[in-house]
Tab-separated table of C-alpha atoms and ligand atoms in Angstrom:
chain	number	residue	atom	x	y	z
A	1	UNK	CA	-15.856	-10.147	5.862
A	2	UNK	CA	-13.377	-12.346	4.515
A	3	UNK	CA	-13.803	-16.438	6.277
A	4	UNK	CA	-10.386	-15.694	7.745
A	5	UNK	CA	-9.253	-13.982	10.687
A	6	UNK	CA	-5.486	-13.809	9.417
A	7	UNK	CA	-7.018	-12.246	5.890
A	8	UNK	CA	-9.276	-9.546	8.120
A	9	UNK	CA	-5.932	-8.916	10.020
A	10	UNK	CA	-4.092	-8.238	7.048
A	11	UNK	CA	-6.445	-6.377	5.479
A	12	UNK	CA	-7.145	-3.789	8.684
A	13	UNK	CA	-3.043	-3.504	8.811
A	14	UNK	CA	-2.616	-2.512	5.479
A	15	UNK	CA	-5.250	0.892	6.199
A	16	UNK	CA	-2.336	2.027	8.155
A	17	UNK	CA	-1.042	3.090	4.848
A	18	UNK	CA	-1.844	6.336	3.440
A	19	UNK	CA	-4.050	6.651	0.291
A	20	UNK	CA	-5.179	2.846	1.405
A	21	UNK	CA	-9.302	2.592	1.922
A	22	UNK	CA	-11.229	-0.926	2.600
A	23	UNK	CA	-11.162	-1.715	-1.099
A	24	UNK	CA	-7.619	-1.284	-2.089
A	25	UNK	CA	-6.190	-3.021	1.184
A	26	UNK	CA	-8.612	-5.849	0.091
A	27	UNK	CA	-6.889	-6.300	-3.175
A	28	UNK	CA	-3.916	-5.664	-1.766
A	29	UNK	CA	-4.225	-8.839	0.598
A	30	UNK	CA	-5.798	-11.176	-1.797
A	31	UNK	CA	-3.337	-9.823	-4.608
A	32	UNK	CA	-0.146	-10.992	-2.154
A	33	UNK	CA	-1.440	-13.894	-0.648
A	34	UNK	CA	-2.367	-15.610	-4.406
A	35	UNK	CA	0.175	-14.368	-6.485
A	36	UNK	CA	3.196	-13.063	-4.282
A	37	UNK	CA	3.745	-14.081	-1.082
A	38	UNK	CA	7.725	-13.885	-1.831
A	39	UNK	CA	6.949	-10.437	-2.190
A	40	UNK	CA	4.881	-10.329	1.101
A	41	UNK	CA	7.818	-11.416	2.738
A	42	UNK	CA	10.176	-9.150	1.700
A	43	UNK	CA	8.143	-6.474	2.631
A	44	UNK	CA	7.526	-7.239	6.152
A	45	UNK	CA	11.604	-7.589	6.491
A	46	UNK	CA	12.171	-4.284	4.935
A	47	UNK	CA	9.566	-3.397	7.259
A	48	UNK	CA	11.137	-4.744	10.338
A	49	UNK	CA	14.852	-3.995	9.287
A	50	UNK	CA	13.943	0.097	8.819
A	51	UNK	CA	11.847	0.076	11.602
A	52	UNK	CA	14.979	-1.068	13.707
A	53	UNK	CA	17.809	0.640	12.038
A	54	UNK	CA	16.223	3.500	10.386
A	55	UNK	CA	16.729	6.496	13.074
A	56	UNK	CA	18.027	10.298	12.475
A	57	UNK	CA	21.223	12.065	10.793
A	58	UNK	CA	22.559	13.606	13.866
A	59	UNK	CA	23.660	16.332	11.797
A	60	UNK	CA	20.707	16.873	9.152
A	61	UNK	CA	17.899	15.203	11.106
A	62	UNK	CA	17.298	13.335	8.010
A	63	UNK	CA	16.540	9.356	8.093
A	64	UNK	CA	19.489	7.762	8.496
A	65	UNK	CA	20.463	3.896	9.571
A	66	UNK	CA	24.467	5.426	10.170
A	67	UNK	CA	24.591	8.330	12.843
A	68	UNK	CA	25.389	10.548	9.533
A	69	UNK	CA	24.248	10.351	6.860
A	70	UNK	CA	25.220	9.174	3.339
A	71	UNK	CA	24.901	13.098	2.176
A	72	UNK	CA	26.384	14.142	4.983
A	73	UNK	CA	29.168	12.055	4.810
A	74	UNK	CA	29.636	12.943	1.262
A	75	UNK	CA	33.143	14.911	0.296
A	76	UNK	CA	31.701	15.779	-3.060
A	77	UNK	CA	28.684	18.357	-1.226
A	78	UNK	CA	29.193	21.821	-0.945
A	79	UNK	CA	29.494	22.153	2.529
A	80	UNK	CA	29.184	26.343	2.781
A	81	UNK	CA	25.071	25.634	1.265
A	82	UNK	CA	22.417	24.684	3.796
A	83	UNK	CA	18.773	23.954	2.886
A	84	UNK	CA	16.359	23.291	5.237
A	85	UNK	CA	13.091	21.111	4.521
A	86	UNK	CA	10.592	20.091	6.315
A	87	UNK	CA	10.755	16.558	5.797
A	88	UNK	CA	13.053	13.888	4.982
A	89	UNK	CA	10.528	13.269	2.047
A	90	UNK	CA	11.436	16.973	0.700
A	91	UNK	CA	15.245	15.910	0.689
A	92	UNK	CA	14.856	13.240	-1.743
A	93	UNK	CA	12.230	15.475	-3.993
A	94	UNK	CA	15.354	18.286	-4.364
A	95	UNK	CA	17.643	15.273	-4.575
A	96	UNK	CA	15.495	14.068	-8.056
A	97	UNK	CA	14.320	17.139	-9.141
A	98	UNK	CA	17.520	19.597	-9.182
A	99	UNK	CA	21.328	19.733	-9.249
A	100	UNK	CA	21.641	20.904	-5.484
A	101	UNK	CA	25.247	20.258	-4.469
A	102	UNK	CA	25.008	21.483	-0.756
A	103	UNK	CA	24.039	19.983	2.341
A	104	UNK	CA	20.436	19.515	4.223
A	105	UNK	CA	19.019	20.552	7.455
A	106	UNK	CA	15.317	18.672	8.035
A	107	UNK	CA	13.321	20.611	10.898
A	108	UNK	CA	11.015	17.466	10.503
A	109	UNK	CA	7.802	19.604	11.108
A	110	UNK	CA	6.941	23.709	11.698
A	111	UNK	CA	6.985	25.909	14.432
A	112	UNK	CA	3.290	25.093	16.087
A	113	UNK	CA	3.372	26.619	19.570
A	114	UNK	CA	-0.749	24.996	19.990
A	115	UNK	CA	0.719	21.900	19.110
A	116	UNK	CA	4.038	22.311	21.212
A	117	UNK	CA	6.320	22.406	18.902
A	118	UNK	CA	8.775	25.024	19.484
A	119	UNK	CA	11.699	25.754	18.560
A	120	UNK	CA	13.569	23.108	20.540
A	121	UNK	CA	11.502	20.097	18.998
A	122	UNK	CA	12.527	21.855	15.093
A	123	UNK	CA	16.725	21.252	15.975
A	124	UNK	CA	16.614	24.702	15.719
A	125	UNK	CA	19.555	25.026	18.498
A	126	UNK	CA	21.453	23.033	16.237
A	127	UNK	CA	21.037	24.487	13.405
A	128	UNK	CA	22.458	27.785	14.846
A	129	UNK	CA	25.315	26.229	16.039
A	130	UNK	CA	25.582	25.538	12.414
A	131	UNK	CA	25.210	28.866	11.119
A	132	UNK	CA	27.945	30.234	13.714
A	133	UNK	CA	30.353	27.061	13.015
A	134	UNK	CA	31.596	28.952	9.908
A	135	UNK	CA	31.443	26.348	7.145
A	136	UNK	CA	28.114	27.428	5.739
A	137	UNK	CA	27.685	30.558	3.747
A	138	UNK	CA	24.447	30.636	2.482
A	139	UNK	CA	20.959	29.439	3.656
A	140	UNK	CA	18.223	28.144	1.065
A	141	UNK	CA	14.855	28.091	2.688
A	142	UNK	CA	12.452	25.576	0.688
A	143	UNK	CA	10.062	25.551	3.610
A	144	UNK	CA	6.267	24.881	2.522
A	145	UNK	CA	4.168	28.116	2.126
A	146	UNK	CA	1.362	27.470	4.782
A	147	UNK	CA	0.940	30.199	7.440
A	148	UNK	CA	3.046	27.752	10.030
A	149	UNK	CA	5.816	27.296	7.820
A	150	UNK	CA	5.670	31.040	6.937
A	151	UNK	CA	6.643	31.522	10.136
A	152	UNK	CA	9.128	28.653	10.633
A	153	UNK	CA	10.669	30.386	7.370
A	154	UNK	CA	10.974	34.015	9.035
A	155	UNK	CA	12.076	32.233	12.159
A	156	UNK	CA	15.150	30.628	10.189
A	157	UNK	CA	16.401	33.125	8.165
A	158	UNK	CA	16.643	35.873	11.406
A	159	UNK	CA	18.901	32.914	12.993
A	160	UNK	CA	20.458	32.854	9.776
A	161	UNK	CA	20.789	36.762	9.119
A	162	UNK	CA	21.665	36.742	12.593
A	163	UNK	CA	25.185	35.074	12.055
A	164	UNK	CA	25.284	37.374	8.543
A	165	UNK	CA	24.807	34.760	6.112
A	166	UNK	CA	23.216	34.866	2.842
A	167	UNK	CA	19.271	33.691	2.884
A	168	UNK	CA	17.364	32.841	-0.176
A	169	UNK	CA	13.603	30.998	-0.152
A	170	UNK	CA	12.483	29.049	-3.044
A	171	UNK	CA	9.647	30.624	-5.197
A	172	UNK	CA	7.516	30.758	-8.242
A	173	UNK	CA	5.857	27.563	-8.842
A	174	UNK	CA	4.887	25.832	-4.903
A	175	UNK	CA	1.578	26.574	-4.763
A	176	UNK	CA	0.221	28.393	-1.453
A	177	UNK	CA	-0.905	25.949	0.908
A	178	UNK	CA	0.974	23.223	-0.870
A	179	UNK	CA	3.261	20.644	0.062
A	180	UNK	CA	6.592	20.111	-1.465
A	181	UNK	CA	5.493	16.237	-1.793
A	182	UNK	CA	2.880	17.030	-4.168
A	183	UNK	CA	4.504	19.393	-6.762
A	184	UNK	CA	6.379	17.772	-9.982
A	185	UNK	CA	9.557	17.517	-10.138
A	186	UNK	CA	9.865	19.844	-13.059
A	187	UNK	CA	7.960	22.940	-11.042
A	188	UNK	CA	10.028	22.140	-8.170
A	189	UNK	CA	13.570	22.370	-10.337
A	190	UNK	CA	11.991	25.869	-11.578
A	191	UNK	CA	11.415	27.053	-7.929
A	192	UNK	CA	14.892	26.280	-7.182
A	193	UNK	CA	16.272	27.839	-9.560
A	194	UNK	CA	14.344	31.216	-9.113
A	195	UNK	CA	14.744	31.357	-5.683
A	196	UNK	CA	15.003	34.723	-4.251
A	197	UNK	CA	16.830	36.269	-1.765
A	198	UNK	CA	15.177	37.876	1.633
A	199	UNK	CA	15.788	40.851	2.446
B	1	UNK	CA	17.547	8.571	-3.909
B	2	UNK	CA	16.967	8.824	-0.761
B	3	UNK	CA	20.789	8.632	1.434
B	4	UNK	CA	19.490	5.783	2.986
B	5	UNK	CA	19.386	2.680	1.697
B	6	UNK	CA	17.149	0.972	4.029
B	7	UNK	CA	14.739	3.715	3.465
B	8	UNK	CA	15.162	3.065	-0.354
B	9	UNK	CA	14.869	-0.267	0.321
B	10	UNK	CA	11.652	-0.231	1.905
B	11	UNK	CA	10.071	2.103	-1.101
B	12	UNK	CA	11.458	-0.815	-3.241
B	13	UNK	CA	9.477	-3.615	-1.224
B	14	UNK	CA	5.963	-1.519	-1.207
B	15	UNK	CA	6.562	-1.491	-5.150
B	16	UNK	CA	5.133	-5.273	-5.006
B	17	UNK	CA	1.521	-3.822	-3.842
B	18	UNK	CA	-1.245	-3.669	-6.813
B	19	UNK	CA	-1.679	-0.419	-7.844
B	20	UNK	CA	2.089	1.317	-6.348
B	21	UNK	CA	3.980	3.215	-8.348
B	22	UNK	CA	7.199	4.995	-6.972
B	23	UNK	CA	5.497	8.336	-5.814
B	24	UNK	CA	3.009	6.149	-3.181
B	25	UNK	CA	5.842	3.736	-2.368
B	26	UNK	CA	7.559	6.737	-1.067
B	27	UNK	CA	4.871	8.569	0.544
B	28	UNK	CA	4.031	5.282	2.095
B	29	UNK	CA	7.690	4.852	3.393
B	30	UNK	CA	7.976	8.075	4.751
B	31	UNK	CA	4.923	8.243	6.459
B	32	UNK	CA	5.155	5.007	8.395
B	33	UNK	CA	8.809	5.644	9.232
B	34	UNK	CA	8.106	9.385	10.619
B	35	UNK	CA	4.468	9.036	11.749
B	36	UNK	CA	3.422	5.650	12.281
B	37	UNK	CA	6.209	3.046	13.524
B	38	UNK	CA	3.434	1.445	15.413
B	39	UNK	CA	1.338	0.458	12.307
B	40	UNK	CA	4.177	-0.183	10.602
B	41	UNK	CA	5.064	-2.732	13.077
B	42	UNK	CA	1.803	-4.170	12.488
B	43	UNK	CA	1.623	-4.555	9.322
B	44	UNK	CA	4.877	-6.902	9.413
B	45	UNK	CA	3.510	-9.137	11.948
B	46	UNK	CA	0.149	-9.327	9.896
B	47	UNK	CA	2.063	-10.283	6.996
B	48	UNK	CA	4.251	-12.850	8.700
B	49	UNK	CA	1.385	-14.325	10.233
B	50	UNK	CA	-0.427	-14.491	7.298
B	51	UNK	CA	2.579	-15.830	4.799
B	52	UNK	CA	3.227	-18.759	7.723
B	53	UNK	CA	-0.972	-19.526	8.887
B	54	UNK	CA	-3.003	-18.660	5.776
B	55	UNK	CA	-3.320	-21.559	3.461
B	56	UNK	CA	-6.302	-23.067	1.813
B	57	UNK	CA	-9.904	-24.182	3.230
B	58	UNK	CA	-9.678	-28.616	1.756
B	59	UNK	CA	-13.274	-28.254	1.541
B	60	UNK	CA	-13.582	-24.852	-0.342
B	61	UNK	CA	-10.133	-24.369	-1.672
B	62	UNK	CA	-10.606	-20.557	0.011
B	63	UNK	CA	-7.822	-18.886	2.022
B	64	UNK	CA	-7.997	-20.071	5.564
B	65	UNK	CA	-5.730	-20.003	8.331
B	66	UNK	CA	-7.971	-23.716	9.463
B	67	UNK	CA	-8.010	-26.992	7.518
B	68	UNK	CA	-11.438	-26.141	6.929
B	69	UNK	CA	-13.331	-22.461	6.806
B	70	UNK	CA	-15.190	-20.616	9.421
B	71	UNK	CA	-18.095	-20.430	6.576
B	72	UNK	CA	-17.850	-24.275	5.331
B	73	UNK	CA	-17.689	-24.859	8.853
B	74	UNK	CA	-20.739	-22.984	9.635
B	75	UNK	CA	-23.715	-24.496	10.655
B	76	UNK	CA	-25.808	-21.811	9.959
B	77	UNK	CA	-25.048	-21.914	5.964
B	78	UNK	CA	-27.438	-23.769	3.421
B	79	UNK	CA	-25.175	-27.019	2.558
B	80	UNK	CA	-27.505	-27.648	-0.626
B	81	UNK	CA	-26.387	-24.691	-2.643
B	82	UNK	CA	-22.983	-24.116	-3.820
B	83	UNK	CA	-21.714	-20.952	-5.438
B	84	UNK	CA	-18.709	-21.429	-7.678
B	85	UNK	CA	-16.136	-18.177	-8.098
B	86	UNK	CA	-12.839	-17.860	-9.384
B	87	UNK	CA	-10.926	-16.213	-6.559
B	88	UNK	CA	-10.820	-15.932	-2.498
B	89	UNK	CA	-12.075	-12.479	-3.103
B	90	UNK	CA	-14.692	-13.059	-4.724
B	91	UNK	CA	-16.118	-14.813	-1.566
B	92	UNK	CA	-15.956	-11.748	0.211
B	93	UNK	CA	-17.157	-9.875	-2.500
B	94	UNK	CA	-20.823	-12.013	-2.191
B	95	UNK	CA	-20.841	-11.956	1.345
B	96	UNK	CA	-20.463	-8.566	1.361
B	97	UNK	CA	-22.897	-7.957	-1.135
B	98	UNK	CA	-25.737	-10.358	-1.524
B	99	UNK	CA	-27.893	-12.248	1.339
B	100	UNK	CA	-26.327	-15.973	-0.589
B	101	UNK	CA	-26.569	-18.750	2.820
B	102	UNK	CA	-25.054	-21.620	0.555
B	103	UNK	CA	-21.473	-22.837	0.548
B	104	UNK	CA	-18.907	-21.642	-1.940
B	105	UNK	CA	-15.775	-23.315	-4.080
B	106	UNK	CA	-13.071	-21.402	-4.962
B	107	UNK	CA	-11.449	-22.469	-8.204
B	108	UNK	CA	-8.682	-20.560	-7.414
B	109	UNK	CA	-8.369	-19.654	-11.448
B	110	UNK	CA	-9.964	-20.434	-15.141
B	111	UNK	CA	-9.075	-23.102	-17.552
B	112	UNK	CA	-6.598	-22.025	-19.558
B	113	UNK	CA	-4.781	-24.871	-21.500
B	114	UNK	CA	-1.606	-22.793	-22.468
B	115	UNK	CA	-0.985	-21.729	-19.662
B	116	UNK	CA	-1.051	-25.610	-17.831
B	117	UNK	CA	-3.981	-24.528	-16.180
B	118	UNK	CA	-6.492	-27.554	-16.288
B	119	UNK	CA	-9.352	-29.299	-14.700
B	120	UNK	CA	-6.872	-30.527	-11.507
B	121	UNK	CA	-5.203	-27.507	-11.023
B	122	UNK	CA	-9.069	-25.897	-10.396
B	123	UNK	CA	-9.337	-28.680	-8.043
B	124	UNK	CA	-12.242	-29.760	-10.746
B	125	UNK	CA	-12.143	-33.693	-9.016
B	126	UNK	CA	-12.592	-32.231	-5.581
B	127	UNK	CA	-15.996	-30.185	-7.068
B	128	UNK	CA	-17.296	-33.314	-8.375
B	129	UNK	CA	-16.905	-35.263	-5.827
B	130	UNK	CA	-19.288	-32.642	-4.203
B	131	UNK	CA	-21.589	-32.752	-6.875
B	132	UNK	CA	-21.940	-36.219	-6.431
B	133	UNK	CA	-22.071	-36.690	-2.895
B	134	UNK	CA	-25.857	-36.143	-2.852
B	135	UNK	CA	-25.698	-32.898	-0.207
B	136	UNK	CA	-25.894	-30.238	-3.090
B	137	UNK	CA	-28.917	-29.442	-5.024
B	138	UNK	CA	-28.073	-26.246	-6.774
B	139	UNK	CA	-25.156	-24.626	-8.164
B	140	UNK	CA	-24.697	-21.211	-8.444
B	141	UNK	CA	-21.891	-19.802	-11.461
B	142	UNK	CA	-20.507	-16.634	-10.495
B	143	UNK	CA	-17.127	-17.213	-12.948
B	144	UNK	CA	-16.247	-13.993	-14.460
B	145	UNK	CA	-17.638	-13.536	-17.990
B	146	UNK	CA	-14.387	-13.688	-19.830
B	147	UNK	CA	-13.305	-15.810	-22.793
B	148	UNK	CA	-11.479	-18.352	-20.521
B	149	UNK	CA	-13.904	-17.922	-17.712
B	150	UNK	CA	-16.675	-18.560	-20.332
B	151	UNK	CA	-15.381	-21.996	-21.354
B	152	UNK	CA	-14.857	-22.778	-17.666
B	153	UNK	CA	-18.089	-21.948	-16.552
B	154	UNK	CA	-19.225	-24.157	-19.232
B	155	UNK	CA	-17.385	-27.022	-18.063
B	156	UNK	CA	-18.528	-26.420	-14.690
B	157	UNK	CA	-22.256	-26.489	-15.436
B	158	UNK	CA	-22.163	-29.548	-17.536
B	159	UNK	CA	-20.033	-31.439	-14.388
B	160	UNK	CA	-23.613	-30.314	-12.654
B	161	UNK	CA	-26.149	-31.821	-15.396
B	162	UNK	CA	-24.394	-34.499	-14.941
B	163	UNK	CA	-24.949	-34.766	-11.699
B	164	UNK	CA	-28.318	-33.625	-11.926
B	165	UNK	CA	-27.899	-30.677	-10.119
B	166	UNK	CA	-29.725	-27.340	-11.075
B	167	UNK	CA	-27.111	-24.504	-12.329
B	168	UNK	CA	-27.697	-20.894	-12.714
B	169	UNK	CA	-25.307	-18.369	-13.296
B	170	UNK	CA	-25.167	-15.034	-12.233
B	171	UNK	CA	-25.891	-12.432	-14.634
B	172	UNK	CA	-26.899	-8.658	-15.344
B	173	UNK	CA	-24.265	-6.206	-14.426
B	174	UNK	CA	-21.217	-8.094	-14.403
B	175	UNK	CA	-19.530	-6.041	-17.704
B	176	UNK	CA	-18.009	-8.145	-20.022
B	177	UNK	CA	-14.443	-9.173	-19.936
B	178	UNK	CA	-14.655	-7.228	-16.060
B	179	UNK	CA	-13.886	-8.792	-12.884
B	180	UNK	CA	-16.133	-9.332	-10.202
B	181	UNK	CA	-13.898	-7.117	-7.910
B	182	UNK	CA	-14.253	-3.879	-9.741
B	183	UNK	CA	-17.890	-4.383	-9.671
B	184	UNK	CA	-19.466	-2.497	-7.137
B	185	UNK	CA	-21.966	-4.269	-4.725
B	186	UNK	CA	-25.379	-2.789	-5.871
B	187	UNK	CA	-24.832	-4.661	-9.233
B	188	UNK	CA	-23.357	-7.700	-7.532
B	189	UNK	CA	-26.258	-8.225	-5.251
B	190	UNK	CA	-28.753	-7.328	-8.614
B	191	UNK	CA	-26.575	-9.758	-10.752
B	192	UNK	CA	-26.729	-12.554	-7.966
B	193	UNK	CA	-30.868	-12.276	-7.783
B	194	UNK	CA	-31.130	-11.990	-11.426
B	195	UNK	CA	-29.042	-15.003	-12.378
B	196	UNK	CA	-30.519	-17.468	-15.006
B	197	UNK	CA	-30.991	-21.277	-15.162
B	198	UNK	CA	-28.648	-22.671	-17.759
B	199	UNK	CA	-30.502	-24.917	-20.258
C	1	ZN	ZN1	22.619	13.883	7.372
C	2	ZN	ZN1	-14.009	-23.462	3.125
């Protein structure tokens, strides 16, 4: 226990953060509040600003502070590719790792029924509205392998098959059970690259 | 990149935590902003509050949110021994660690000439003026054992003698050149009973 309330405080906010135990958040606090409290303050306004204008892409579901997004928005994408993550993380890992020129759908989870998340809570309704809109031509799933997303994956590509476009899943390299997060970028570029189409 | 730039902002602004490189400033960023608005919420305010209460303890020179500390304030702490550390956390480090009942100053640094760092910037007067005042018997070194800490340890226990105060200084376990808050507590608390009178 630190003398200070306002220390404790910090220190209990900062296990909020994941990968953060007692000890780190403890150097963490002393670390800002000796040495960089400048920096202490500009993280609590990025903090504040995203929490505020940070919302969702109403047309990828990715985080977004404009109603689209900047990818979106962008006339130099490939408008007739679609791949769908499951997280807005996973966008900027294919954004860094390959030389994907198409555009993103984030389900921002898996199909859970026990948990309640259906269909509805995935966007999937708007992704098929997607798929039938015309524009896209081809569907790249890069959907974690976990027996959830498995089926989220199956799920997506019948929509997709469904309004006869062309399906591919990324492969070699994602380990089972894995998440996209986790992988290096290098193994990731390979799996996109190899990706193979469902038949 | 992520497409937006508050998002990228906010991985930016977690960069200024000890021990962040860009993969955890992103996983932090993304998990706050999908899973845990709340906390991240919290951890602004506890950084605001912090940055505008938390300054220094005028008796201890410890972070404290009062002009003086809940523990110098204590009246359940043993006013005749003082234990001497470097930084704020190494206060909670002992507390945490070691059954110590005396009072602690906080140098807040080490001598270190070329640097500018002197006796007044260690608040050095302030200590003596302790020493002097007649309500401390013993003083207790716990300065980490590097080159600079070394000399200021030194200088430290010969403002003491002079005062004709009994010094000791903590000792086994502390690794050279190491700092007390990599040290983990079972050698703290062994160091603190085993520390030596210095002849
Ligand atoms: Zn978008
Ligand atoms: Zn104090």
């Amino acid at each position: 226990m630190s003398g200070s309330r306002r220390v404790q405080q910090l220190m209990e906010a900062f296990r909020c953060l994941p990968g953060v135990g007692p000890k780190s958040a403890q150097r963490m606090t002393y670390t800002l509040l000796q040495r960089d409290r400048e920096g202490a303050s500009r993280l609590a306004d990025a903090l504040l600003t995203a929490i505020a204008e940070v919302g969702e892409c109403q047309q990828c579901r990715s985080l977004s502070e404009t109603a689209i997004c900047a990818l979106c928005d962008s006339e130099r994408r490939d408008r007739s590719v679609l791949c769908v993550v499951e997280n807005p993380s996973d966008v900027q890992m294919i954004e860094e790792a390959t030389d994907f020129q198409g555009l993103y759908f984030v389900l921002q989870g898996r199909l859970s029924p026990l948990d309640g998340i259906g269909p509805a809570e995935l966007g999937l309704d708007r992704l098929e509205a997607r798929f039938v809109a015309g524009e896209v031509q081809e569907v790249i799933l890069a959907i974690n392998p976990t027996v959830e997303g498995e089926a989220t994956a199956h799920y997506v590509a019948s929509m997709a098959r469904e309004a006869q476009l062309s399906v591919s899943r990324i492969a070699h390299g994602v380990p089972l059970g894995g998440d996209l997060e986790f992988v290096d970028s290098g193994t990731l570029s390979h799996a996109f690259a190899g990706r193979m189409p469902l038949v």
